[in-house]
């Protein structure tokens, strides 16, 4: 398609639309080249954790290690009373939150069980790769469990100030290299504070580790964590299976807050906005008003008159009447030969009232009180009747 102009009878092609489009494409390409010239590409990798069973069970690797050494291992999602066939129970401390569970544990340990109690980061839902580890809504050591531990000579309490850490722990005649750091401290029979220790209870053993990370999937292969776990199983008083309990029973709201707190905050914000939009008042709605009683015509007339009196002293009602009277009086006075005479005098004579009353009725704008208004309206009525 060409744009053509005529000059001296000759057709001259000045430019084409195709050439203009080509220039635009070239300009756009150059602009994009300058725009993206300083851009670069980089790839960042970040570990987010395990998949499958290892994501659900933080002690899966520990169980596999014990199975390799010939132990029968069972992993439970929540509490189940250990039987005589269980030799060692690895238990997060938040699970034991009622006295009934404490009594079951006491009986089982005294009959020869080996209880390995884990305090911090002990439940499987803790994310070992999380940047921020949200605390559980329950105490690390519930009150019923703390009372039982005190009776056994074992004290577990929160540590003031710097966290307690350990590079090596002693179990039996051996020392094991570990990595453990805890905000709780353990004292056995009033001894020095530490992160690992235990005592005998009847025929069984009680072992406490205030930091559960050495036995969790991410850290079990570091230092001598696996060797310590195997040693704990070997020192159990009786043979039998090893049971891992992964979690305490979380309430529905605690689980929602832990796994969906962002959605809950968004829902709360939307709810508040909806309430603000749809509740313009406070308190209950007022009851429906009863239907007013039917009134006679004079009541409505009285209400209408009161409205006009409050509005402008009924000047709006008097104005049309006065204009009608003035028009009729002028026409009849001209016909009677009194065109140039005093119109108000002529109207007063016909109505049988004084001139002052006729003039006041025609020009007085705002009566001072209802009585004056009544007299004024009576004179207007008289003038109206005198003019056919």
Tab-separated table of C-alpha atoms in Angstrom:
chain	number	residue	atom	x	y	z
A	1	UNK	CA	0.000	0.000	0.000
A	2	UNK	CA	1.482	3.316	-1.033
A	3	UNK	CA	0.782	6.943	-0.206
A	4	UNK	CA	0.877	8.888	-3.485
A	5	UNK	CA	1.151	12.670	-4.105
A	6	UNK	CA	0.941	14.412	-7.477
A	7	UNK	CA	3.579	17.013	-8.437
A	8	UNK	CA	3.525	18.420	-11.895
A	9	UNK	CA	1.376	15.538	-13.126
A	10	UNK	CA	3.911	12.920	-11.934
A	11	UNK	CA	3.242	10.403	-9.224
A	12	UNK	CA	5.932	10.428	-6.506
A	13	UNK	CA	6.040	7.698	-3.857
A	14	UNK	CA	7.124	9.541	-0.730
A	15	UNK	CA	7.184	6.568	1.696
A	16	UNK	CA	5.433	3.291	2.341
A	17	UNK	CA	3.662	2.016	5.386
A	18	UNK	CA	5.787	-1.113	5.243
A	19	UNK	CA	8.962	0.961	5.626
A	20	UNK	CA	7.517	2.735	8.671
A	21	UNK	CA	6.651	-0.601	10.286
A	22	UNK	CA	10.177	-1.836	9.601
A	23	UNK	CA	11.684	1.211	11.303
A	24	UNK	CA	9.458	0.626	14.363
A	25	UNK	CA	10.576	-3.013	14.615
A	26	UNK	CA	14.231	-2.022	14.364
A	27	UNK	CA	13.826	0.634	17.045
A	28	UNK	CA	12.027	-1.825	19.345
A	29	UNK	CA	14.760	-4.437	18.868
A	30	UNK	CA	17.498	-1.932	19.737
A	31	UNK	CA	15.590	-0.818	22.866
A	32	UNK	CA	15.169	-4.425	24.018
A	33	UNK	CA	18.844	-5.121	23.414
A	34	UNK	CA	19.849	-2.204	25.642
A	35	UNK	CA	17.250	-3.183	28.247
A	36	UNK	CA	18.427	-6.768	28.646
A	37	UNK	CA	22.135	-6.131	28.116
A	38	UNK	CA	22.786	-5.818	31.865
A	39	UNK	CA	20.686	-8.823	32.939
A	40	UNK	CA	22.266	-12.010	34.173
A	41	UNK	CA	21.003	-15.411	35.276
A	42	UNK	CA	21.800	-17.222	38.473
A	43	UNK	CA	20.571	-20.422	40.083
A	44	UNK	CA	20.257	-20.825	43.842
A	45	UNK	CA	19.809	-24.216	45.479
A	46	UNK	CA	18.302	-24.663	48.901
A	47	UNK	CA	17.619	-27.857	50.758
A	48	UNK	CA	14.003	-28.258	51.759
A	49	UNK	CA	14.129	-31.696	53.375
A	50	UNK	CA	13.253	-35.295	52.661
A	51	UNK	CA	10.380	-36.768	50.703
A	52	UNK	CA	8.033	-39.631	51.362
A	53	UNK	CA	8.292	-41.549	54.632
A	54	UNK	CA	11.369	-39.643	55.772
A	55	UNK	CA	9.389	-36.392	55.700
A	56	UNK	CA	6.661	-37.869	57.911
A	57	UNK	CA	8.893	-39.926	60.220
A	58	UNK	CA	11.880	-38.018	61.616
A	59	UNK	CA	13.252	-41.262	63.130
A	60	UNK	CA	13.056	-43.431	60.015
A	61	UNK	CA	16.847	-43.589	59.585
A	62	UNK	CA	17.314	-44.418	63.282
A	63	UNK	CA	14.877	-47.300	62.923
A	64	UNK	CA	16.651	-48.593	59.802
A	65	UNK	CA	19.970	-48.571	61.656
A	66	UNK	CA	18.527	-50.621	64.514
A	67	UNK	CA	16.946	-53.039	62.033
A	68	UNK	CA	20.375	-53.490	60.491
A	69	UNK	CA	21.611	-54.651	63.895
A	70	UNK	CA	18.794	-57.164	64.195
A	71	UNK	CA	16.252	-55.237	66.250
A	72	UNK	CA	12.566	-55.268	65.487
A	73	UNK	CA	11.480	-51.639	65.100
A	74	UNK	CA	8.024	-50.126	65.084
A	75	UNK	CA	7.136	-46.479	64.421
A	76	UNK	CA	3.857	-45.126	65.789
A	77	UNK	CA	2.195	-41.786	64.935
A	78	UNK	CA	0.894	-41.346	68.508
A	79	UNK	CA	0.757	-42.855	71.954
A	80	UNK	CA	0.196	-46.548	72.548
A	81	UNK	CA	0.805	-48.263	75.851
A	82	UNK	CA	4.005	-50.331	75.618
A	83	UNK	CA	3.685	-54.020	76.311
A	84	UNK	CA	6.091	-56.639	77.659
A	85	UNK	CA	7.426	-57.277	74.147
A	86	UNK	CA	8.860	-53.710	73.967
A	87	UNK	CA	12.402	-53.373	75.292
A	88	UNK	CA	13.064	-49.679	74.458
A	89	UNK	CA	10.641	-46.825	73.911
A	90	UNK	CA	11.858	-43.594	72.242
A	91	UNK	CA	9.330	-41.011	73.318
A	92	UNK	CA	8.921	-37.218	72.768
A	93	UNK	CA	8.272	-35.574	76.125
A	94	UNK	CA	5.177	-33.564	74.965
A	95	UNK	CA	3.331	-36.863	74.536
A	96	UNK	CA	3.213	-37.485	78.308
A	97	UNK	CA	0.801	-34.689	79.216
A	98	UNK	CA	-1.634	-36.468	81.568
A	99	UNK	CA	-1.147	-38.456	84.766
A	100	UNK	CA	-2.697	-41.595	83.287
A	101	UNK	CA	0.148	-41.874	80.754
A	102	UNK	CA	2.695	-41.238	83.513
A	103	UNK	CA	1.315	-44.176	85.502
A	104	UNK	CA	1.496	-46.447	82.465
A	105	UNK	CA	5.112	-45.432	81.837
A	106	UNK	CA	6.079	-45.836	85.488
A	107	UNK	CA	4.700	-49.370	85.586
A	108	UNK	CA	6.367	-50.359	82.320
A	109	UNK	CA	9.794	-48.938	83.232
A	110	UNK	CA	9.855	-50.470	86.710
A	111	UNK	CA	9.099	-53.861	85.165
A	112	UNK	CA	12.221	-53.676	82.983
A	113	UNK	CA	11.516	-51.248	80.136
A	114	UNK	CA	14.022	-48.727	78.818
A	115	UNK	CA	12.516	-45.277	78.278
A	116	UNK	CA	14.504	-42.834	76.119
A	117	UNK	CA	12.883	-39.444	76.683
A	118	UNK	CA	13.515	-36.691	74.099
A	119	UNK	CA	12.740	-33.077	75.011
A	120	UNK	CA	13.407	-30.351	72.412
A	121	UNK	CA	12.618	-30.842	68.682
A	122	UNK	CA	11.392	-34.306	69.544
A	123	UNK	CA	8.189	-34.481	67.524
A	124	UNK	CA	8.376	-35.436	63.862
A	125	UNK	CA	6.564	-32.375	62.583
A	126	UNK	CA	9.553	-30.135	63.389
A	127	UNK	CA	11.316	-29.158	60.170
A	128	UNK	CA	15.104	-29.516	60.452
A	129	UNK	CA	15.540	-27.338	57.334
A	130	UNK	CA	13.215	-24.513	58.364
A	131	UNK	CA	14.734	-21.078	58.749
A	132	UNK	CA	12.355	-20.305	61.569
A	133	UNK	CA	11.195	-23.134	63.804
A	134	UNK	CA	7.822	-22.222	65.277
A	135	UNK	CA	7.500	-23.448	68.867
A	136	UNK	CA	4.886	-25.960	69.902
A	137	UNK	CA	1.894	-24.705	71.857
A	138	UNK	CA	2.625	-27.159	74.682
A	139	UNK	CA	5.414	-27.150	77.208
A	140	UNK	CA	8.479	-29.237	76.323
A	141	UNK	CA	8.097	-31.056	79.643
A	142	UNK	CA	4.419	-31.202	80.707
A	143	UNK	CA	3.691	-30.817	84.401
A	144	UNK	CA	2.620	-34.477	85.058
A	145	UNK	CA	5.865	-35.725	83.490
A	146	UNK	CA	7.999	-33.175	85.370
A	147	UNK	CA	6.507	-34.292	88.688
A	148	UNK	CA	7.343	-37.934	87.965
A	149	UNK	CA	10.881	-37.064	86.900
A	150	UNK	CA	11.411	-35.142	90.143
A	151	UNK	CA	10.346	-38.228	92.092
A	152	UNK	CA	12.945	-40.215	90.156
A	153	UNK	CA	15.710	-37.725	90.992
A	154	UNK	CA	15.785	-36.310	87.459
A	155	UNK	CA	15.203	-32.585	86.968
A	156	UNK	CA	14.578	-31.081	83.529
A	157	UNK	CA	13.995	-27.344	83.409
A	158	UNK	CA	14.446	-24.440	81.068
A	159	UNK	CA	17.861	-22.901	81.133
A	160	UNK	CA	18.354	-19.205	81.824
A	161	UNK	CA	20.687	-17.390	79.454
A	162	UNK	CA	22.967	-19.210	77.033
A	163	UNK	CA	21.961	-22.603	75.681
A	164	UNK	CA	23.677	-25.706	77.010
A	165	UNK	CA	25.708	-27.679	74.456
A	166	UNK	CA	27.797	-30.812	74.487
A	167	UNK	CA	30.456	-32.291	72.208
A	168	UNK	CA	30.800	-35.628	74.042
A	169	UNK	CA	28.469	-37.575	76.319
A	170	UNK	CA	29.136	-40.562	78.544
A	171	UNK	CA	26.995	-43.680	78.560
A	172	UNK	CA	28.106	-46.729	80.466
A	173	UNK	CA	31.856	-47.053	80.145
A	174	UNK	CA	32.096	-45.294	76.783
A	175	UNK	CA	32.119	-41.695	75.587
A	176	UNK	CA	30.416	-40.684	72.367
A	177	UNK	CA	30.971	-37.652	70.194
A	178	UNK	CA	27.676	-35.850	69.625
A	179	UNK	CA	26.276	-32.513	68.606
A	180	UNK	CA	23.590	-31.368	71.030
A	181	UNK	CA	22.418	-27.878	71.960
A	182	UNK	CA	19.430	-27.220	74.168
A	183	UNK	CA	17.595	-24.514	76.025
A	184	UNK	CA	16.847	-27.090	78.756
A	185	UNK	CA	19.248	-28.507	81.292
A	186	UNK	CA	19.201	-31.950	82.881
A	187	UNK	CA	20.336	-32.693	86.425
A	188	UNK	CA	20.434	-36.245	87.789
A	189	UNK	CA	20.454	-36.519	91.600
A	190	UNK	CA	21.386	-32.823	91.868
A	191	UNK	CA	24.508	-33.175	89.710
A	192	UNK	CA	25.905	-30.723	87.212
A	193	UNK	CA	23.727	-29.557	84.301
A	194	UNK	CA	24.047	-31.518	81.066
A	195	UNK	CA	22.079	-32.524	77.982
A	196	UNK	CA	22.251	-36.332	78.395
A	197	UNK	CA	21.863	-38.590	81.397
A	198	UNK	CA	19.816	-41.307	83.007
A	199	UNK	CA	19.024	-43.373	86.068
A	200	UNK	CA	17.675	-46.786	87.054
A	201	UNK	CA	14.012	-47.239	88.041
A	202	UNK	CA	13.174	-50.648	89.458
A	203	UNK	CA	14.312	-53.160	86.866
A	204	UNK	CA	14.299	-50.618	84.032
A	205	UNK	CA	16.202	-47.590	82.811
A	206	UNK	CA	15.276	-43.959	82.237
A	207	UNK	CA	17.443	-41.988	79.777
A	208	UNK	CA	16.866	-38.313	78.958
A	209	UNK	CA	18.270	-36.390	75.982
A	210	UNK	CA	17.243	-32.716	75.978
A	211	UNK	CA	18.041	-32.249	72.266
A	212	UNK	CA	16.471	-34.839	69.945
A	213	UNK	CA	18.460	-33.880	66.861
A	214	UNK	CA	21.204	-36.551	67.254
A	215	UNK	CA	18.584	-39.233	66.520
A	216	UNK	CA	16.675	-37.406	63.758
A	217	UNK	CA	17.115	-38.223	60.066
A	218	UNK	CA	19.227	-35.212	59.212
A	219	UNK	CA	21.799	-35.690	61.976
A	220	UNK	CA	21.876	-39.446	62.688
A	221	UNK	CA	24.840	-39.945	60.341
A	222	UNK	CA	26.982	-37.231	61.980
A	223	UNK	CA	29.593	-37.759	64.703
A	224	UNK	CA	28.769	-40.877	66.775
A	225	UNK	CA	25.004	-40.421	66.978
A	226	UNK	CA	24.237	-43.813	65.442
A	227	UNK	CA	26.676	-45.546	67.804
A	228	UNK	CA	25.016	-43.931	70.812
A	229	UNK	CA	21.580	-45.098	69.631
A	230	UNK	CA	22.782	-48.681	69.205
A	231	UNK	CA	24.417	-48.568	72.655
A	232	UNK	CA	21.132	-47.438	74.215
A	233	UNK	CA	19.335	-50.386	72.620
A	234	UNK	CA	22.050	-52.845	73.717
A	235	UNK	CA	21.893	-51.653	77.340
A	236	UNK	CA	18.141	-52.233	77.596
A	237	UNK	CA	17.515	-54.660	80.493
A	238	UNK	CA	15.438	-57.096	78.434
A	239	UNK	CA	15.313	-58.138	74.812
A	240	UNK	CA	12.456	-57.089	72.620
A	241	UNK	CA	11.356	-54.586	70.016
A	242	UNK	CA	12.156	-50.891	69.826
A	243	UNK	CA	9.255	-48.467	69.436
A	244	UNK	CA	9.489	-44.882	68.209
A	245	UNK	CA	6.560	-42.540	68.887
A	246	UNK	CA	6.627	-39.648	66.457
A	247	UNK	CA	4.159	-37.058	67.735
A	248	UNK	CA	1.909	-35.989	70.516
A	249	UNK	CA	-1.761	-35.670	69.693
A	250	UNK	CA	-2.180	-32.122	68.396
A	251	UNK	CA	-5.463	-30.315	68.727
A	252	UNK	CA	-7.257	-29.341	65.537
A	253	UNK	CA	-6.563	-25.611	66.007
A	254	UNK	CA	-2.902	-26.196	66.871
A	255	UNK	CA	-2.484	-28.226	63.713
A	256	UNK	CA	-4.203	-25.544	61.640
A	257	UNK	CA	-1.969	-22.816	63.072
A	258	UNK	CA	1.175	-24.886	62.556
A	259	UNK	CA	0.499	-25.900	58.954
A	260	UNK	CA	-1.798	-23.168	57.700
A	261	UNK	CA	-1.207	-20.016	59.703
A	262	UNK	CA	-0.842	-17.873	56.554
A	263	UNK	CA	-4.255	-18.969	55.274
A	264	UNK	CA	-5.795	-18.373	58.705
A	265	UNK	CA	-4.393	-14.840	58.844
A	266	UNK	CA	-5.762	-14.122	55.376
A	267	UNK	CA	-9.155	-15.532	56.340
A	268	UNK	CA	-9.181	-13.436	59.511
A	269	UNK	CA	-8.359	-10.281	57.523
A	270	UNK	CA	-11.138	-11.002	55.000
A	271	UNK	CA	-13.598	-11.686	57.843
A	272	UNK	CA	-12.749	-8.407	59.585
A	273	UNK	CA	-13.136	-6.491	56.308
A	274	UNK	CA	-16.491	-8.182	55.613
A	275	UNK	CA	-17.757	-7.354	59.096
A	276	UNK	CA	-16.602	-3.751	58.743
A	277	UNK	CA	-18.426	-3.510	55.407
A	278	UNK	CA	-21.674	-5.126	56.487
A	279	UNK	CA	-22.060	-3.926	60.091
A	280	UNK	CA	-22.451	-0.128	60.031
A	281	UNK	CA	-23.887	-0.059	63.527
A	282	UNK	CA	-23.336	-1.648	66.922
A	283	UNK	CA	-25.890	-3.462	68.996
A	284	UNK	CA	-29.054	-5.320	67.998
A	285	UNK	CA	-31.484	-4.063	65.439
A	286	UNK	CA	-34.408	-1.991	66.646
A	287	UNK	CA	-37.771	-3.682	66.537
A	288	UNK	CA	-40.194	-2.917	63.753
A	289	UNK	CA	-42.343	0.138	64.360
A	290	UNK	CA	-46.040	-0.506	64.805
A	291	UNK	CA	-48.294	0.731	62.025
A	292	UNK	CA	-49.566	4.246	62.804
A	293	UNK	CA	-53.234	4.705	63.548
A	294	UNK	CA	-55.415	5.920	60.712
A	295	UNK	CA	-56.179	9.638	61.026
A	296	UNK	CA	-59.054	11.756	59.724
A	297	UNK	CA	-58.692	14.363	56.995
A	298	UNK	CA	-58.612	17.275	59.444
A	299	UNK	CA	-55.558	15.823	61.173
A	300	UNK	CA	-53.633	15.764	57.898
A	301	UNK	CA	-54.832	19.283	57.090
A	302	UNK	CA	-53.683	20.479	60.496
A	303	UNK	CA	-50.262	18.857	60.041
A	304	UNK	CA	-49.897	20.416	56.579
A	305	UNK	CA	-50.826	23.852	57.888
A	306	UNK	CA	-48.352	23.531	60.729
A	307	UNK	CA	-45.609	22.659	58.258
A	308	UNK	CA	-46.292	25.721	56.086
A	309	UNK	CA	-46.478	27.977	59.168
A	310	UNK	CA	-43.054	26.780	60.346
A	311	UNK	CA	-41.625	27.057	56.830
A	312	UNK	CA	-42.458	30.679	55.863
A	313	UNK	CA	-45.516	31.770	57.872
A	314	UNK	CA	-47.735	30.377	55.069
A	315	UNK	CA	-46.518	33.000	52.577
A	316	UNK	CA	-46.432	30.323	49.883
A	317	UNK	CA	-50.137	29.666	50.376
A	318	UNK	CA	-51.189	33.346	50.439
A	319	UNK	CA	-49.278	34.401	47.356
A	320	UNK	CA	-51.511	32.671	44.704
A	321	UNK	CA	-54.698	33.950	46.394
A	322	UNK	CA	-53.439	37.545	46.478
A	323	UNK	CA	-52.360	37.416	42.823
A	324	UNK	CA	-55.794	36.129	41.815
A	325	UNK	CA	-57.589	38.864	43.832
A	326	UNK	CA	-55.338	41.607	42.404
A	327	UNK	CA	-55.916	40.476	38.824
A	328	UNK	CA	-59.701	40.363	39.258
A	329	UNK	CA	-59.868	43.678	41.170
A	330	UNK	CA	-57.844	45.517	38.480
A	331	UNK	CA	-60.088	44.167	35.715
A	332	UNK	CA	-63.330	45.051	37.491
A	333	UNK	CA	-62.089	48.519	38.610
A	334	UNK	CA	-61.130	49.396	35.006
A	335	UNK	CA	-64.544	48.267	33.793
A	336	UNK	CA	-66.236	50.432	36.446
A	337	UNK	CA	-64.243	53.567	35.490
A	338	UNK	CA	-61.878	53.568	38.476
A	339	UNK	CA	-58.746	52.623	36.605
A	340	UNK	CA	-56.601	55.458	38.011
A	341	UNK	CA	-58.139	55.528	41.486
A	342	UNK	CA	-56.977	53.953	44.728
A	343	UNK	CA	-57.390	50.210	44.104
A	344	UNK	CA	-57.265	49.210	47.792
A	345	UNK	CA	-59.932	51.874	48.618
A	346	UNK	CA	-62.160	50.546	45.834
A	347	UNK	CA	-61.724	46.937	47.109
A	348	UNK	CA	-62.434	47.978	50.728
A	349	UNK	CA	-65.674	49.761	49.753
A	350	UNK	CA	-66.942	46.711	47.864
A	351	UNK	CA	-66.025	44.325	50.734
A	352	UNK	CA	-67.356	46.606	53.472
A	353	UNK	CA	-64.070	46.812	55.393
A	354	UNK	CA	-61.617	49.625	56.036
A	355	UNK	CA	-58.879	50.463	53.580
A	356	UNK	CA	-56.138	49.569	56.146
A	357	UNK	CA	-57.548	46.070	56.533
A	358	UNK	CA	-57.765	45.579	52.758
A	359	UNK	CA	-54.181	46.815	52.237
A	360	UNK	CA	-52.828	44.678	55.112
A	361	UNK	CA	-54.578	41.594	53.718
A	362	UNK	CA	-52.989	42.144	50.306
A	363	UNK	CA	-49.406	43.092	51.193
A	364	UNK	CA	-48.641	41.893	54.734
A	365	UNK	CA	-46.014	39.112	54.242
A	366	UNK	CA	-45.282	37.446	57.608
A	367	UNK	CA	-47.952	37.616	60.344
A	368	UNK	CA	-46.460	37.757	63.815
A	369	UNK	CA	-48.748	35.137	65.359
A	370	UNK	CA	-51.538	32.711	64.404
A	371	UNK	CA	-54.256	35.128	65.570
A	372	UNK	CA	-53.020	37.870	63.216
A	373	UNK	CA	-52.796	35.289	60.423
A	374	UNK	CA	-56.389	34.236	61.069
A	375	UNK	CA	-57.681	37.836	60.845
A	376	UNK	CA	-55.650	38.443	57.684
A	377	UNK	CA	-57.023	35.288	56.066
A	378	UNK	CA	-60.589	36.296	57.073
A	379	UNK	CA	-60.170	39.653	55.269
A	380	UNK	CA	-58.843	37.899	52.179
A	381	UNK	CA	-61.902	35.637	52.243
A	382	UNK	CA	-64.163	38.703	52.449
A	383	UNK	CA	-62.376	40.373	49.509
A	384	UNK	CA	-62.624	37.123	47.533
A	385	UNK	CA	-66.372	36.923	48.029
A	386	UNK	CA	-66.895	40.588	47.078
A	387	UNK	CA	-65.346	40.091	43.679
A	388	UNK	CA	-67.515	37.900	41.468
